[in-house]
Amino acid sequence: NAGVTQTPKFQVLKTGQSMTLQCAQDMNHNSMYWYRQDPGMGLRLIYYSASEGTTDKGEVPNGYNVSRLNKREFSLRLESAAPSQTSVYFCASSEWVFASGGNTEAFFGQGTRLTVV
Amino acid sequence: KNQVEQSPQSLIILEGKNCTLQCNYTVSPFSNLRWYKQDTGRGPVSLTIMTFSENTKSNGRYTATLDADTKQSSLHITASQLSDSASYICVVPLDTGGGNKLTFGTGTQLKVEL
């Protein structure tokens, strides 16, 4: 059972370079998410996709774009990387979005450690 | 402001000892609270989900408690093992009326030593 798979696991970029982080889930989940994790801070939501064909901004969307390629795949793109985007990025998925009263479980990938120099 | 605060920030205990981690939240409206374990270099993994009607929930050596009146939760680890060394994160979903958001605490970094 692969669960949520992210690629790459590590990446070093130069300021201004672009790259795409890939995420795929094999649990037939409808909703997918991208978070970033920085030291001393809780995970913060960048973008999410409630269902195939939809995407919405989270708390910290600036500098990022996403594509929900199909039900399985949700990619995160950095168009022009900046040092402030140095972080660990996590993709997650859940059967449905987290609605009030629901116990939808979230499953996380292993993370992509990105350094922008 | 909807927040989740955890204490202590870090904790070192000897193998075999018990410990309790705390979580205070101000997220409203409240539906459930989750505890995740995050090993170094890995993604968070769910330990338990507690709804407002549940006071206690166990998962092996992990027992979570919830007091919805005081908006506090605790995670008690019994007979700690070296493999318990990890960050424990308290998470509360925030219903934004159409959007969705998990409010994450900053975690308690637990180290279990011989």
XYZ file of N, CA and C in Angstrom:
693
model
N 0.839 -1.202 0.000
C 0.000 0.000 0.000
C 0.866 1.242 0.000
N 0.917 1.961 -1.132
C 1.800 3.111 -1.245
C 1.239 4.295 -0.477
N -0.085 4.520 -0.509
C -0.659 5.672 0.182
C -0.453 6.935 -0.632
N 0.280 7.893 -0.058
C 0.575 9.163 -0.720
C 2.061 9.194 -1.045
N 2.376 9.362 -2.305
C 3.758 9.352 -2.764
C 4.140 10.709 -3.314
N 5.247 11.247 -2.802
C 5.743 12.534 -3.267
C 7.093 12.368 -3.937
N 7.309 13.143 -4.968
C 8.624 13.205 -5.596
C 8.942 14.640 -5.971
N 10.224 15.075 -5.880
C 11.328 14.313 -5.308
C 11.309 14.378 -3.784
N 12.212 13.701 -3.139
C 12.339 13.766 -1.674
C 13.205 14.947 -1.258
N 14.171 15.280 -2.066
C 15.061 16.408 -1.790
C 15.274 17.198 -3.075
N 15.448 18.520 -2.917
C 15.711 19.352 -4.078
C 16.396 20.629 -3.638
N 17.405 21.028 -4.388
C 18.055 22.320 -4.177
C 17.853 23.141 -5.438
N 17.342 24.337 -5.262
C 17.107 25.249 -6.385
C 17.883 26.533 -6.192
N 18.177 27.166 -7.290
C 18.726 28.514 -7.223
C 17.562 29.498 -7.298
N 17.733 30.637 -6.672
C 16.702 31.672 -6.713
C 16.314 31.956 -8.161
N 15.000 31.971 -8.404
C 14.501 32.251 -9.741
C 14.199 31.024 -10.570
N 14.722 29.872 -10.168
C 14.427 28.656 -10.906
C 12.995 28.205 -10.614
N 12.490 27.372 -11.495
C 11.151 26.830 -11.306
C 11.236 25.322 -11.138
N 10.221 24.783 -10.500
C 10.140 23.336 -10.380
C 8.722 22.933 -9.994
N 8.433 21.664 -10.213
C 7.129 21.114 -9.870
C 7.309 19.947 -8.918
N 6.579 19.990 -7.817
C 6.548 18.880 -6.879
C 5.346 17.996 -7.239
N 5.625 16.712 -7.310
C 4.588 15.781 -7.722
C 4.011 15.038 -6.519
N 2.739 14.741 -6.587
C 2.070 13.983 -5.530
C 1.031 13.061 -6.156
N 1.003 11.831 -5.694
C -0.001 10.880 -6.179
C -0.497 10.051 -5.012
N -1.793 9.761 -5.018
C -2.375 8.906 -3.973
C -3.134 7.760 -4.646
N -3.105 6.626 -3.967
C -3.737 5.433 -4.532
C -4.907 4.950 -3.677
N -5.503 5.850 -2.900
C -6.583 5.483 -1.998
C -7.949 5.917 -2.528
N -7.987 6.397 -3.760
C -9.229 6.858 -4.389
C -9.872 8.021 -3.614
N -9.003 8.844 -3.019
C -9.516 9.980 -2.263
C -9.936 11.113 -3.184
N -10.932 11.858 -2.730
C -11.412 12.981 -3.516
C -10.605 14.257 -3.289
N -10.125 14.449 -2.075
C -9.497 15.718 -1.704
C -8.002 15.552 -1.510
N -7.272 16.560 -1.966
C -5.817 16.549 -1.826
C -5.335 17.930 -1.415
N -4.169 17.963 -0.756
C -3.694 19.196 -0.125
C -2.176 19.312 -0.269
N -1.716 20.554 -0.252
C -0.293 20.831 -0.137
C -0.067 21.717 1.080
N 0.872 21.267 1.936
C 1.242 22.012 3.127
C 2.745 22.298 3.079
N 3.139 23.317 3.829
C 4.552 23.516 4.075
C 4.795 23.514 5.583
N 5.953 23.024 5.975
C 6.297 22.936 7.387
C 7.621 23.633 7.603
N 7.585 24.652 8.451
C 8.769 25.430 8.767
C 9.076 25.306 10.252
N 10.350 25.428 10.627
C 10.726 25.288 12.042
C 9.935 26.236 12.938
N 9.422 25.686 14.040
C 8.713 26.508 15.007
C 7.299 26.881 14.603
N 6.835 26.346 13.474
C 5.482 26.658 13.020
C 4.735 25.368 12.719
N 3.438 25.423 12.877
C 2.629 24.276 12.476
C 2.537 24.200 10.970
N 2.125 23.064 10.464
C 1.929 22.941 9.021
C 0.922 23.978 8.552
N 1.214 24.576 7.417
C 0.330 25.595 6.860
C -0.122 25.183 5.467
N -1.390 25.400 5.206
C -2.001 24.973 3.957
C -1.665 25.952 2.838
N -1.146 25.426 1.740
C -0.795 26.266 0.599
C -1.976 26.317 -0.374
N -2.373 25.162 -0.851
C -3.507 24.998 -1.751
C -4.156 23.663 -1.448
N -5.400 23.549 -1.849
C -6.061 22.259 -1.749
C -7.005 22.075 -2.926
N -7.371 20.826 -3.109
C -8.314 20.464 -4.151
C -9.380 19.606 -3.503
N -10.568 20.167 -3.347
C -11.648 19.448 -2.675
C -12.087 18.224 -3.485
N -12.031 18.356 -4.790
C -12.397 17.240 -5.657
C -11.740 17.463 -7.020
N -11.730 16.422 -7.813
C -11.111 16.523 -9.129
C -11.730 17.680 -9.908
N -10.872 18.533 -10.455
C -11.363 19.652 -11.242
C -11.484 20.951 -10.484
N -11.241 20.922 -9.162
C -11.318 22.147 -8.377
C -10.037 22.349 -7.576
N -9.631 23.599 -7.446
C -8.516 23.941 -6.569
C -8.844 25.250 -5.869
N -8.322 25.413 -4.656
C -8.564 26.633 -3.886
C -7.335 26.995 -3.086
N -7.208 28.292 -2.818
C -6.073 28.773 -2.044
C -6.242 28.425 -0.574
N -5.091 28.205 0.063
C -5.066 28.016 1.503
C -4.563 29.270 2.180
N -3.792 29.077 3.252
C -3.282 30.206 4.031
C -2.156 30.959 3.346
N -1.257 30.220 2.673
C -0.031 30.816 2.154
C 0.173 30.473 0.680
N -0.702 30.921 -0.218
C -0.626 30.519 -1.625
C 0.351 31.307 -2.491
N 0.802 32.452 -2.007
C 1.619 33.327 -2.859
C 2.915 32.649 -3.288
N 3.174 32.710 -4.587
C 4.395 32.127 -5.123
C 4.231 30.695 -5.593
N 3.017 30.168 -5.464
C 2.760 28.771 -5.833
C 1.570 28.668 -6.784
N 1.574 27.614 -7.569
C 0.419 27.243 -8.372
C 0.238 25.737 -8.259
N -0.982 25.277 -8.487
C -1.258 23.845 -8.388
C -2.048 23.386 -9.596
N -1.985 22.083 -9.800
C -2.780 21.445 -10.854
C -3.297 20.118 -10.326
N -4.610 19.954 -10.404
C -5.166 18.631 -10.081
C -5.283 17.909 -11.413
N -4.293 17.119 -11.700
C -4.161 16.495 -13.021
C -5.268 15.472 -13.271
N -5.612 14.744 -12.236
C -6.690 13.746 -12.276
C -7.008 13.427 -10.823
N -7.790 12.425 -10.580
C -8.180 12.146 -9.201
C -6.973 11.739 -8.360
N -5.998 11.110 -8.954
C -4.844 10.594 -8.223
C -3.758 11.628 -7.967
N -3.602 12.577 -8.862
C -2.397 13.403 -8.858
C -2.683 14.888 -8.628
N -1.823 15.493 -7.809
C -1.965 16.905 -7.459
C -0.558 17.481 -7.383
N -0.232 18.393 -8.287
C 1.133 18.910 -8.341
C 1.197 20.345 -7.836
N 2.352 20.694 -7.324
C 2.621 22.042 -6.799
C 3.784 22.636 -7.575
N 3.579 23.817 -8.123
C 4.613 24.435 -8.941
C 5.102 25.730 -8.318
N 6.426 25.853 -8.297
C 7.066 27.101 -7.905
C 7.579 27.731 -9.195
N 7.019 28.850 -9.579
C 7.378 29.466 -10.870
C 8.734 30.154 -10.811
N 9.016 30.821 -9.708
C 10.282 31.545 -9.554
C 10.684 31.430 -8.079
N 11.466 30.417 -7.790
C 11.753 30.093 -6.399
C 12.477 31.226 -5.678
N 12.113 31.392 -4.407
C 12.737 32.392 -3.546
C 13.239 31.709 -2.278
N 14.270 32.261 -1.640
C 14.781 31.652 -0.398
C 13.703 31.448 0.660
N 12.681 32.318 0.672
C 11.589 32.179 1.650
C 10.761 30.915 1.416
N 10.949 30.285 0.285
C 10.222 29.049 -0.001
C 11.016 27.803 0.416
N 12.160 28.012 1.016
C 12.888 26.896 1.620
C 12.036 26.325 2.735
N 11.706 25.046 2.631
C 10.767 24.450 3.566
C 10.674 22.959 3.279
N 9.897 22.287 4.111
C 9.531 20.905 3.826
C 8.071 20.910 3.390
N 7.814 20.324 2.238
C 6.481 20.344 1.660
C 5.836 18.964 1.797
N 4.609 18.974 2.272
C 3.862 17.737 2.428
C 2.593 17.772 1.599
N 2.379 16.687 0.923
C 1.116 16.457 0.229
C 0.269 15.551 1.111
N -1.023 15.770 1.111
C -1.921 14.934 1.895
C -3.191 14.668 1.097
N -3.902 13.652 1.503
C -5.183 13.373 0.859
C -6.180 12.896 1.902
N -7.450 13.067 1.576
C -8.523 12.574 2.430
C -9.708 12.224 1.555
N -10.573 11.386 2.102
C -11.708 10.934 1.299
C -12.577 12.131 0.873
N -12.826 13.011 1.848
C -13.572 14.243 1.573
C -12.908 15.379 2.307
N -13.322 16.578 2.013
C -12.754 17.724 2.722
C -13.155 17.669 4.190
N -12.429 18.403 5.009
C -12.677 18.400 6.450
C -13.830 19.336 6.763
N -15.012 18.770 6.891
C -16.189 19.580 7.193
C -16.534 19.443 8.659
N -17.225 20.409 9.163
C -17.616 20.367 10.563
C -18.400 19.104 10.864
N -18.000 18.410 11.899
C -18.685 17.189 12.296
C -18.168 15.944 11.620
N -17.311 16.096 10.650
C -16.798 14.930 9.942
C -15.485 14.459 10.520
N -15.242 13.159 10.456
C -14.005 12.591 10.976
C -13.084 12.132 9.865
N -13.178 12.801 8.739
C -12.343 12.405 7.613
C -10.881 12.360 8.017
N -10.240 11.248 7.708
C -8.848 11.086 8.065
C -7.956 11.637 6.962
N -6.839 12.218 7.366
C -5.867 12.748 6.406
C -4.640 11.859 6.392
N -4.138 11.588 5.210
C -2.938 10.773 5.043
C -1.881 11.634 4.361
N -0.687 11.596 4.916
C 0.381 12.458 4.432
C 1.462 11.672 3.700
N 2.079 12.339 2.733
C 3.259 11.791 2.094
C 4.471 11.982 2.977
N 5.627 11.549 2.497
C 6.844 11.602 3.290
C 7.542 12.949 3.222
N 7.086 13.825 2.372
C 7.638 15.164 2.341
C 8.706 15.364 1.288
N 8.830 16.611 0.854
C 9.905 17.039 -0.046
C 10.652 18.150 0.655
N 11.934 17.927 0.871
C 12.752 18.958 1.517
C 13.356 19.826 0.438
N 12.914 21.076 0.371
C 13.345 22.006 -0.670
C 14.215 23.110 -0.081
N 15.356 23.305 -0.686
C 16.243 24.399 -0.292
C 16.429 25.316 -1.489
N 16.194 26.613 -1.268
C 16.392 27.602 -2.329
C 17.564 28.489 -1.927
N 18.598 28.497 -2.760
C 19.813 29.256 -2.418
C 19.948 30.496 -3.301
N -9.058 34.491 17.497
C -8.249 33.834 16.483
C -8.223 32.333 16.760
N -8.400 31.551 15.717
C -8.402 30.098 15.877
C -6.975 29.587 15.993
N -6.663 29.029 17.147
C -5.301 28.569 17.381
C -5.283 27.237 18.094
N -4.129 26.581 17.956
C -3.853 25.353 18.679
C -2.471 25.514 19.309
N -2.405 25.415 20.624
C -1.136 25.593 21.318
C -0.786 24.335 22.092
N 0.484 23.934 21.996
C 0.922 22.698 22.629
C 2.033 22.975 23.626
N 2.060 22.134 24.639
C 3.136 22.216 25.621
C 3.443 20.821 26.151
N 4.680 20.565 26.572
C 5.813 21.462 26.388
C 6.287 21.458 24.931
N 7.203 22.332 24.600
C 7.768 22.330 23.248
C 8.607 21.097 23.016
N 9.336 20.704 24.045
C 10.172 19.516 23.939
C 10.232 18.817 25.287
N 10.549 17.526 25.231
C 10.519 16.706 26.428
C 11.490 15.548 26.248
N 12.267 15.282 27.277
C 13.167 14.127 27.270
C 12.801 13.233 28.443
N 12.563 11.961 28.165
C 12.229 11.021 29.228
C 13.042 9.750 29.052
N 13.116 8.965 30.108
C 13.819 7.694 30.051
C 12.868 6.608 29.555
N 13.424 5.687 28.843
C 12.645 4.548 28.342
C 11.908 3.867 29.482
N 10.645 3.566 29.243
C 9.830 2.901 30.248
C 8.981 3.853 31.074
N 9.340 5.131 31.054
C 8.573 6.115 31.805
C 7.335 6.561 31.031
N 6.401 7.148 31.767
C 5.194 7.706 31.157
C 5.362 9.204 30.935
N 4.561 9.757 30.052
C 4.576 11.207 29.872
C 3.220 11.664 29.346
N 2.958 12.959 29.549
C 1.702 13.547 29.092
C 1.989 14.831 28.340
N 1.412 14.924 27.153
C 1.560 16.105 26.319
C 0.237 16.861 26.309
N 0.310 18.181 26.268
C -0.883 19.005 26.385
C -1.195 19.763 25.100
N -2.476 19.993 24.891
C -2.944 20.763 23.736
C -4.116 21.635 24.178
N -4.014 22.927 23.949
C -5.114 23.857 24.183
C -5.524 24.442 22.845
N -6.825 24.550 22.625
C -7.277 25.055 21.336
C -8.350 26.112 21.536
N -8.431 26.995 20.560
C -9.472 28.021 20.585
C -10.293 27.979 19.305
N -10.117 26.901 18.521
C -10.844 26.767 17.259
C -12.330 26.626 17.529
N -13.112 27.393 16.799
C -14.561 27.345 16.966
C -15.228 27.566 15.613
N -16.254 26.842 15.266
C -16.848 25.763 16.052
C -15.973 24.517 16.068
N -16.145 23.731 17.107
C -15.303 22.560 17.288
C -16.043 21.310 16.849
N -15.349 20.450 16.092
C -15.961 19.184 15.688
C -15.141 17.994 16.178
N -13.838 18.080 16.009
C -13.010 16.971 16.473
C -11.582 17.446 16.651
N -10.802 16.622 17.336
C -9.401 16.942 17.578
C -8.586 15.700 17.253
N -7.447 15.922 16.619
C -6.607 14.822 16.177
C -5.214 14.940 16.773
N -4.650 13.804 17.043
C -3.242 13.729 17.414
C -2.508 12.961 16.327
N -1.389 13.555 15.891
C -0.544 12.920 14.895
C 0.850 12.702 15.475
N 1.497 11.665 15.004
C 2.901 11.408 15.326
C 3.720 11.627 14.061
N 4.792 12.418 14.199
C 5.645 12.660 13.046
C 7.078 12.268 13.382
N 7.520 11.178 12.795
C 8.912 10.773 12.941
C 9.786 11.703 12.114
N 11.045 11.829 12.526
C 11.977 12.704 11.822
C 12.082 12.296 10.358
N 11.890 13.262 9.478
C 12.022 12.997 8.047
C 10.835 12.298 7.423
N 9.741 12.203 8.159
C 8.558 11.523 7.634
C 7.344 12.445 7.744
N 6.263 12.044 7.098
C 5.030 12.790 7.216
C 4.271 12.416 8.476
N 3.345 13.265 8.916
C 2.544 12.948 10.105
C 1.667 11.723 9.865
N 1.496 10.958 10.934
C 0.642 9.767 10.892
C -0.370 9.884 12.025
N -1.626 9.604 11.700
C -2.682 9.777 12.687
C -2.579 8.763 13.820
N -2.745 9.262 15.048
C -2.825 8.395 16.221
C -4.271 8.214 16.668
N -5.020 9.313 16.670
C -6.390 9.240 17.126
C -7.165 10.473 16.688
N -8.469 10.290 16.535
C -9.395 11.393 16.284
C -10.448 11.350 17.381
N -10.672 12.485 18.035
C -11.661 12.540 19.106
C -12.727 13.562 18.761
N -13.992 13.144 18.853
C -15.087 14.074 18.656
C -15.428 14.730 19.986
N -16.293 15.746 19.931
C -16.594 16.505 21.145
C -17.297 15.656 22.201
N -17.881 14.533 21.789
C -18.615 13.691 22.733
C -17.728 12.643 23.408
N -16.473 12.552 22.970
C -15.568 11.547 23.531
C -14.638 12.190 24.545
N -14.500 11.548 25.699
C -13.611 12.052 26.741
C -12.240 11.397 26.703
N -12.236 10.127 26.347
C -11.000 9.356 26.346
C -10.998 8.394 25.176
N -9.814 8.250 24.579
C -9.678 7.299 23.483
C -8.265 6.733 23.498
N -8.165 5.421 23.386
C -6.846 4.788 23.466
C -6.456 4.148 22.146
N -5.165 4.132 21.901
C -4.588 3.472 20.734
C -3.291 2.836 21.214
N -3.390 1.613 21.717
C -2.211 0.946 22.269
C -1.739 1.656 23.520
N -0.475 2.079 23.503
C 0.082 2.763 24.681
C -0.241 4.266 24.667
N -0.969 4.719 23.695
C -1.347 6.125 23.603
C -2.793 6.301 24.061
N -3.015 7.220 24.972
C -4.367 7.542 25.429
C -4.570 9.043 25.332
N -5.587 9.420 24.568
C -5.912 10.830 24.435
C -7.139 11.148 25.264
N -7.149 12.317 25.867
C -8.316 12.791 26.602
C -8.732 14.125 26.016
N -9.992 14.428 26.183
C -10.542 15.671 25.659
C -11.513 16.266 26.644
N -11.350 17.541 26.936
C -12.307 18.299 27.737
C -12.780 19.453 26.858
N -13.948 19.261 26.248
C -14.456 20.265 25.321
C -14.878 21.551 26.035
N -15.154 21.443 27.324
C -15.547 22.642 28.070
C -14.371 23.586 28.267
N -13.235 23.022 28.627
C -12.045 23.854 28.845
C -11.188 23.948 27.590
N -11.586 23.231 26.546
C -10.862 23.241 25.268
C -9.421 22.777 25.450
N -9.307 21.646 26.132
C -7.992 21.069 26.366
C -7.996 19.595 26.010
N -6.857 19.151 25.508
C -6.675 17.739 25.231
C -5.291 17.343 25.717
N -5.149 16.081 26.068
C -3.832 15.585 26.448
C -3.583 14.249 25.763
N -2.335 13.959 25.548
C -1.922 12.675 24.997
C -0.974 12.040 26.003
N -1.377 10.911 26.547
C -0.586 10.219 27.552
C 0.072 9.005 26.905
N 1.376 8.912 27.077
C 2.126 7.784 26.540
C 2.604 6.936 27.707
N 2.243 5.688 27.680
C 2.570 4.764 28.775
C 3.758 3.892 28.391
N 4.609 3.641 29.361
C 5.755 2.738 29.166
C 6.500 3.071 27.874
N 7.041 4.262 27.830
C 7.638 4.774 26.593
C 8.729 3.851 26.035
N 8.852 3.894 24.715
C 9.868 3.128 24.009
C 10.711 4.085 23.164
N 11.879 3.639 22.783
C 12.753 4.485 21.966
C 12.048 4.929 20.688
N 11.194 4.053 20.162
C 10.492 4.356 18.922
C 9.416 5.434 19.091
N 9.150 5.810 20.344
C 8.193 6.900 20.582
C 8.831 8.265 20.339
N 10.135 8.304 20.173
C 10.824 9.567 19.904
C 10.312 10.136 18.585
N 9.682 11.294 18.662
C 9.029 11.884 17.492
C 8.434 13.220 17.910
N 7.838 13.904 16.937
C 7.065 15.103 17.229
C 5.594 14.703 17.270
N 4.869 15.167 18.274
C 3.444 14.856 18.416
C 2.665 16.148 18.191
N 1.784 16.072 17.216
C 1.103 17.279 16.755
C -0.388 17.181 17.026
N -0.923 18.219 17.597
C -2.352 18.330 17.865
C -2.975 19.124 16.716
N -4.089 18.639 16.188
C -4.694 19.240 14.996
C -6.199 19.364 15.186
N -6.740 20.523 14.854
C -8.182 20.725 14.968
C -8.696 21.274 13.643
N -9.678 20.608 13.028
C -10.248 21.129 11.779
C -11.042 22.395 12.037
N -10.930 23.315 11.111
C -11.697 24.555 11.177
C -12.641 24.574 9.991
N -13.897 24.689 10.281
C -14.895 24.735 9.218
C -15.020 26.177 8.740
N -14.602 26.411 7.513
C -14.667 27.773 6.988
C -15.896 27.957 6.103
N -16.859 27.074 6.252
C -18.119 27.208 5.526
C -17.977 26.987 4.044
N -17.316 25.925 3.671
C -17.139 25.630 2.250
C -15.703 25.325 1.948
N -14.825 26.000 2.654
C -13.420 25.652 2.514
C -13.091 24.604 3.548
N -11.876 24.304 3.682
C -11.495 23.348 4.707
C -10.119 23.709 5.202
N -9.888 23.502 6.464
C -8.609 23.903 7.019
C -8.350 23.066 8.259
N -7.174 22.517 8.340
C -6.713 21.876 9.553
C -5.799 22.864 10.251
N -6.093 23.175 11.498
C -5.233 24.066 12.277
C -4.261 23.204 13.056
N -2.979 23.363 12.760
C -1.949 22.522 13.354
C -1.273 23.232 14.514
N -1.035 22.496 15.581
C -0.145 22.989 16.610
C 1.289 22.860 16.141
N 2.212 23.441 16.886
C 3.617 23.393 16.503
C 4.294 22.100 16.953
N 3.579 21.317 17.753
C 4.105 20.013 18.127
C 4.916 20.009 19.405
N 4.983 18.847 20.017
C 5.884 18.590 21.141
C 6.914 17.580 20.664
N 8.179 17.958 20.765
C 9.263 17.077 20.356
C 9.642 16.185 21.523
N 9.347 14.896 21.409
C 9.636 13.934 22.479
C 10.871 13.124 22.131
N 11.768 13.025 23.098
C 12.932 12.166 22.942
C 12.944 11.168 24.077
N 12.994 9.899 23.742
C 13.061 8.830 24.726
C 14.477 8.277 24.728
N 15.093 8.304 25.910
C 16.488 7.865 26.021
C 16.613 6.623 26.888
N 17.713 5.914 26.687
C 17.985 4.726 27.505
C 18.394 5.140 28.911
